[in-house]
Coordinates of C-alpha atoms and ligand atoms in Angstrom, one line a residue:
M283 CA 121.0 99.2 131.4
S284 CA 123.8 101.2 130.1
G285 CA 121.6 104.4 130.1
M286 CA 122.0 104.6 133.9
A287 CA 125.1 102.4 134.5
M288 CA 128.1 103.9 136.3
V289 CA 131.5 103.2 134.9
V290 CA 132.6 100.2 137.0
P291 CA 135.7 98.4 135.7
T292 CA 134.4 94.9 135.1
E293 CA 137.7 92.9 135.1
P294 CA 138.3 92.8 138.9
L295 CA 134.6 92.1 139.4
Y296 CA 134.8 89.2 137.0
M297 CA 138.0 87.8 138.8
A298 CA 136.3 88.1 142.1
L299 CA 133.2 86.2 140.9
N300 CA 135.4 83.6 139.3
S301 CA 137.2 83.0 142.6
V302 CA 133.9 82.7 144.5
K303 CA 133.1 80.0 142.0
K304 CA 136.3 78.2 142.4
L305 CA 136.0 78.3 146.2
R306 CA 132.5 76.9 146.1
T307 CA 133.4 74.2 143.7
S308 CA 136.4 73.0 145.8
M309 CA 134.2 73.1 148.9
G310 CA 131.7 71.0 147.2
D311 CA 134.3 68.5 146.1
L312 CA 135.5 68.2 149.8
H313 CA 132.0 67.5 151.0
K314 CA 131.5 64.9 148.4
L315 CA 134.8 63.2 149.3
L316 CA 133.9 63.2 153.0
S317 CA 130.4 61.9 152.4
N318 CA 131.6 59.1 150.3
G319 CA 134.0 58.0 153.1
I320 CA 136.8 55.6 152.7
R321 CA 136.5 53.6 149.5
A322 CA 137.8 50.3 148.4
E323 CA 141.1 51.8 147.2
H324 CA 141.7 53.3 150.6
A325 CA 141.0 50.1 152.5
E326 CA 143.7 47.8 154.1
G327 CA 146.3 50.2 155.4
N328 CA 145.6 52.9 152.8
E329 CA 143.8 55.2 155.2
A330 CA 146.8 57.5 155.1
K331 CA 146.1 58.0 151.4
F332 CA 142.5 59.1 152.2
A333 CA 143.7 61.6 154.8
Q334 CA 146.2 62.9 152.2
E335 CA 143.4 63.5 149.7
I336 CA 141.5 65.4 152.3
Q337 CA 144.6 67.5 153.1
D338 CA 145.0 68.2 149.4
H339 CA 141.4 69.4 149.2
I340 CA 141.8 71.7 152.2
N341 CA 145.0 73.1 150.8
R342 CA 143.2 74.0 147.6
I343 CA 140.4 75.6 149.5
N344 CA 142.8 77.7 151.5
R345 CA 144.4 78.8 148.2
F346 CA 141.2 79.7 146.7
Y347 CA 140.2 81.5 149.7
R348 CA 143.2 83.7 149.6
D349 CA 142.6 84.3 145.9
L350 CA 139.0 85.5 146.8
E351 CA 140.4 87.7 149.5
Q352 CA 142.8 89.3 147.1
A353 CA 140.2 89.7 144.5
T354 CA 137.8 91.5 146.8
N355 CA 140.5 93.8 148.0
N356 CA 141.0 94.9 144.5
L357 CA 137.4 95.8 144.1
V358 CA 136.4 99.4 144.2
P359 CA 133.2 100.1 146.0
P360 CA 130.7 102.0 143.8
P361 CA 130.8 105.8 144.7
G362 CA 127.1 106.0 145.7
P363 CA 123.9 104.0 145.7
F364 CA 122.7 102.8 142.3
T365 CA 119.9 105.0 141.1
L366 CA 117.2 102.7 139.8
G367 CA 114.8 105.5 139.4
N368 CA 111.1 104.4 139.5
T369 CA 112.1 100.8 139.1
A370 CA 113.1 100.7 142.7
S371 CA 109.4 100.8 143.6
L372 CA 108.8 97.6 141.8
C373 CA 110.0 95.7 144.7
Q374 CA 107.0 97.0 146.6
E375 CA 104.6 95.5 144.1
S376 CA 102.4 93.0 145.8
T377 CA 100.4 91.8 142.8
Q378 CA 101.6 88.3 141.7
D379 CA 101.4 89.0 138.0
K380 CA 103.3 92.2 138.1
Q381 CA 106.3 90.9 140.0
A382 CA 107.8 89.7 136.7
L383 CA 107.8 93.3 135.5
Y384 CA 111.4 93.9 136.4
K385 CA 112.7 91.3 134.0
Q386 CA 110.6 92.8 131.2
L387 CA 111.8 96.2 132.1
V388 CA 115.4 95.1 131.8
Q389 CA 114.5 93.5 128.4
S390 CA 113.0 96.7 127.2
F391 CA 115.9 98.7 128.3
K392 CA 118.2 96.5 126.4
W393 CA 115.9 96.7 123.4
T394 CA 115.7 100.5 123.3
D395 CA 119.5 100.6 123.7
K396 CA 119.8 98.4 120.7
V397 CA 117.3 100.6 118.8
H398 CA 119.3 103.7 119.7
E399 CA 122.5 102.1 118.6
Y400 CA 121.0 100.8 115.3
S401 CA 119.3 104.1 114.5
I402 CA 122.6 106.0 114.8
V403 CA 124.2 103.6 112.3
A404 CA 121.3 103.8 110.0
G405 CA 121.2 107.6 110.3
S406 CA 124.9 107.9 109.3
L407 CA 124.3 105.5 106.3
L408 CA 121.2 107.3 105.2
S409 CA 122.8 110.7 105.4
H410 CA 125.1 109.5 102.6
N411 CA 122.1 108.3 100.5
T412 CA 121.6 110.2 97.3
L413 CA 118.0 108.9 97.0
K414 CA 116.6 111.5 99.2
R415 CA 113.2 112.5 97.8
S416 CA 111.8 115.1 100.1
Y417 CA 113.2 118.4 101.2
T418 CA 111.4 118.4 104.6
N419 CA 114.8 118.1 106.4
S420 CA 116.6 120.5 104.1
S421 CA 119.2 122.4 106.1
S422 CA 118.2 125.9 105.0
A423 CA 114.9 127.4 104.0
K424 CA 116.7 129.4 101.2
R425 CA 117.8 126.2 99.6
R426 CA 114.3 124.8 99.7
R427 CA 112.9 127.8 97.9
I428 CA 115.4 127.5 94.9
Q429 CA 114.9 123.9 94.4
P430 CA 112.3 123.0 91.8
S431 CA 109.5 121.1 93.6
S432 CA 108.0 118.1 92.0
H433 CA 105.5 118.0 94.9
N434 CA 103.5 121.1 94.2
V435 CA 102.3 120.7 90.6
P436 CA 98.8 121.8 89.7
P437 CA 96.5 118.8 89.1
Q438 CA 95.9 119.9 85.5
A439 CA 99.7 119.7 84.7
V440 CA 99.8 116.3 86.3
D441 CA 96.8 115.2 84.2
N442 CA 98.5 116.5 81.0
V443 CA 101.7 114.6 81.6
I444 CA 99.8 111.4 82.2
L445 CA 97.5 111.8 79.3
N446 CA 100.5 112.3 77.0
I447 CA 102.1 109.1 78.3
D448 CA 98.7 107.4 77.8
R449 CA 98.8 108.3 74.2
L450 CA 102.2 106.7 73.7
F451 CA 101.1 103.2 74.6
P452 CA 97.9 101.9 73.0
N453 CA 97.9 98.6 75.0
M454 CA 98.2 100.4 78.3
T455 CA 95.2 102.2 79.8
M456 CA 95.3 104.7 82.6
V457 CA 92.5 106.0 84.9
I458 CA 93.2 109.0 87.0
A459 CA 91.5 109.4 90.3
R460 CA 91.9 111.8 93.2
P461 CA 90.8 110.1 96.4
F462 CA 93.2 111.9 98.6
A463 CA 92.7 115.6 97.9
S464 CA 94.8 116.9 95.0
N465 CA 97.2 114.1 94.6
A466 CA 96.6 111.7 91.7
V467 CA 96.2 107.9 92.0
L468 CA 96.6 106.1 88.8
T469 CA 95.1 102.8 87.9
V470 CA 97.0 101.2 85.1
T471 CA 95.9 98.2 83.1
L472 CA 98.7 96.6 81.0
G473 CA 97.2 94.5 78.2
R474 CA 95.9 91.4 79.8
V475 CA 99.2 91.0 81.9
L476 CA 98.8 93.0 85.0
Q477 CA 97.3 95.9 86.8
A478 CA 98.9 98.5 88.9
V479 CA 98.0 101.4 91.3
I480 CA 100.4 104.3 91.2
A481 CA 100.1 107.0 93.8
F482 CA 101.5 110.4 93.0
K483 CA 102.6 113.3 95.1
G484 CA 102.4 116.1 92.7
L485 CA 104.5 114.7 89.7
M486 CA 106.5 112.5 92.0
I487 CA 105.7 108.7 92.0
E488 CA 105.2 107.9 95.6
W489 CA 104.1 104.3 95.7
V490 CA 103.4 101.5 93.3
M491 CA 101.4 98.2 93.8
I492 CA 101.1 95.7 91.1
K493 CA 98.4 92.9 91.0
G494 CA 97.1 90.3 88.8
F495 CA 93.7 90.4 87.1
G496 CA 90.8 89.6 89.4
E497 CA 92.8 90.9 92.4
Q498 CA 91.4 93.8 94.3
L499 CA 93.3 96.9 93.4
D500 CA 94.5 99.0 96.4
L501 CA 97.6 100.7 97.5
W502 CA 98.5 98.5 100.6
T503 CA 97.8 94.9 100.1
E504 CA 100.3 92.8 98.2
S505 CA 99.4 90.5 95.4
R506 CA 98.8 86.9 96.4
H507 CA 101.0 85.8 93.4
K508 CA 104.7 85.8 93.9
V509 CA 105.4 87.0 90.3
F510 CA 103.5 90.2 91.0
R511 CA 105.1 90.8 94.3
K512 CA 108.4 90.5 92.7
V513 CA 107.4 93.0 89.9
T514 CA 106.1 95.4 92.6
E515 CA 109.5 95.1 94.4
N516 CA 111.3 95.9 91.2
A517 CA 108.9 98.8 90.4
H518 CA 109.8 100.4 93.8
A519 CA 113.5 100.2 92.8
A520 CA 112.6 101.7 89.4
M521 CA 110.5 104.5 90.9
L522 CA 113.6 105.5 92.9
H523 CA 116.0 105.1 90.0
F524 CA 114.0 107.3 87.6
Y525 CA 113.2 110.0 90.1
S526 CA 114.4 113.4 89.1
P527 CA 113.7 116.5 91.0
T528 CA 114.6 118.7 88.1
L529 CA 112.7 116.9 85.4
P530 CA 109.8 115.4 87.1
D531 CA 107.7 114.8 83.9
L532 CA 110.7 112.9 82.3
A533 CA 111.0 110.9 85.3
V534 CA 107.4 109.8 85.1
R535 CA 107.6 109.1 81.4
S536 CA 110.8 107.0 81.9
F537 CA 109.1 105.0 84.7
M538 CA 106.1 104.3 82.6
T539 CA 108.1 103.3 79.6
W540 CA 110.0 100.8 81.9
F541 CA 106.8 99.7 83.3
H542 CA 105.2 99.2 79.9
S543 CA 107.9 96.7 79.0
Y544 CA 106.2 94.2 81.3
I545 CA 103.6 93.7 78.6
T546 CA 105.8 90.7 77.6
L547 CA 106.3 89.5 81.2
F548 CA 104.9 86.0 80.4
S549 CA 106.1 85.8 76.7
D550 CA 109.7 87.1 76.6
P551 CA 112.5 84.7 77.5
C552 CA 115.4 85.8 79.7
R553 CA 118.1 87.6 77.8
R554 CA 120.7 85.8 79.7
C555 CA 119.7 82.1 80.1
S556 CA 117.1 82.2 77.2
N557 CA 114.6 80.3 79.3
H558 CA 111.1 81.3 80.1
L559 CA 111.0 80.0 83.6
H560 CA 113.6 79.9 86.4
N561 CA 112.5 78.8 89.9
S562 CA 109.0 78.8 88.4
L563 CA 109.1 82.5 87.7
P564 CA 109.2 84.3 84.4
P565 CA 111.9 87.1 83.9
T566 CA 110.6 89.6 86.5
W567 CA 113.4 92.1 86.0
R568 CA 113.6 94.7 83.3
D569 CA 116.8 96.5 82.7
F570 CA 116.5 100.3 83.3
R571 CA 118.2 101.2 80.1
S572 CA 117.7 98.4 77.6
L573 CA 114.4 97.2 79.0
D574 CA 115.7 93.7 78.4
P575 CA 114.0 90.9 80.5
F576 CA 116.0 89.0 83.0
H577 CA 115.3 86.6 85.7
E578 CA 116.0 87.7 89.3
E579 CA 119.0 85.4 89.4
C580 CA 120.2 86.3 85.9
K581 CA 120.6 90.0 86.3
Q582 CA 124.1 91.2 87.3
Ligands
ZN687 ZN1 117.4 83.8 83.2

């Protein structure tokens, strides 16, 4: 519980505990020796040897005892009582099943400590991340005003961009719906290969879910087929890759062009190994620039 721990040097404490351990062990050894009594090797005039063994043990105990004394002298008593806060009341708990709470409490303290530690690391890593897509944590309101927003685009403009893309690809059909207020949710059918749901926020692609034919189309459940789960994962990477706050319509067009290349998901061989299947999967990756198909393991 480092949150409330006082700074106590642990080295002397460790040494003191260690000397307690040594003392207890040597004491145990002496008792064992005494309870075993004189053994065959000590018989016939060898009693002196037994006495010597006992003497050795006692000497060792004396030495360890001195060590312990020294170690405890080195200990600094804590400056005040430990403040356990409300947890101190736990010892007054009389219900049987609640008495184990303290252990769980310590566990959760450790856990929150770790979460705190990890979130600091994650926070510093993410602050260097250039894939930041929203301006909610923008440092100044002024900056927010200047930046072109791909979030607040009128529905009609979004429809126009999508319809223009629809015209480019005859074997890809798109249906626009608006189940969540003004933001568009696009249902895309790519030939007889796959289906996708694409959620927009203004002109920004917010989420993609890819499914096979016959699967229920929604935004949150993953496909039961590994191949479509893999393509979904890659689509998420693509959605971030093509994102552009300054040219949102181009970003959508680039993404849809990339997405359209999956029309050959089950027919094109891998550009690298020239095989159709690798680990029982077709080439599920498409290069962002060339749109070349690659297996997951074959891309660089
Ligand atoms: Zn390959």
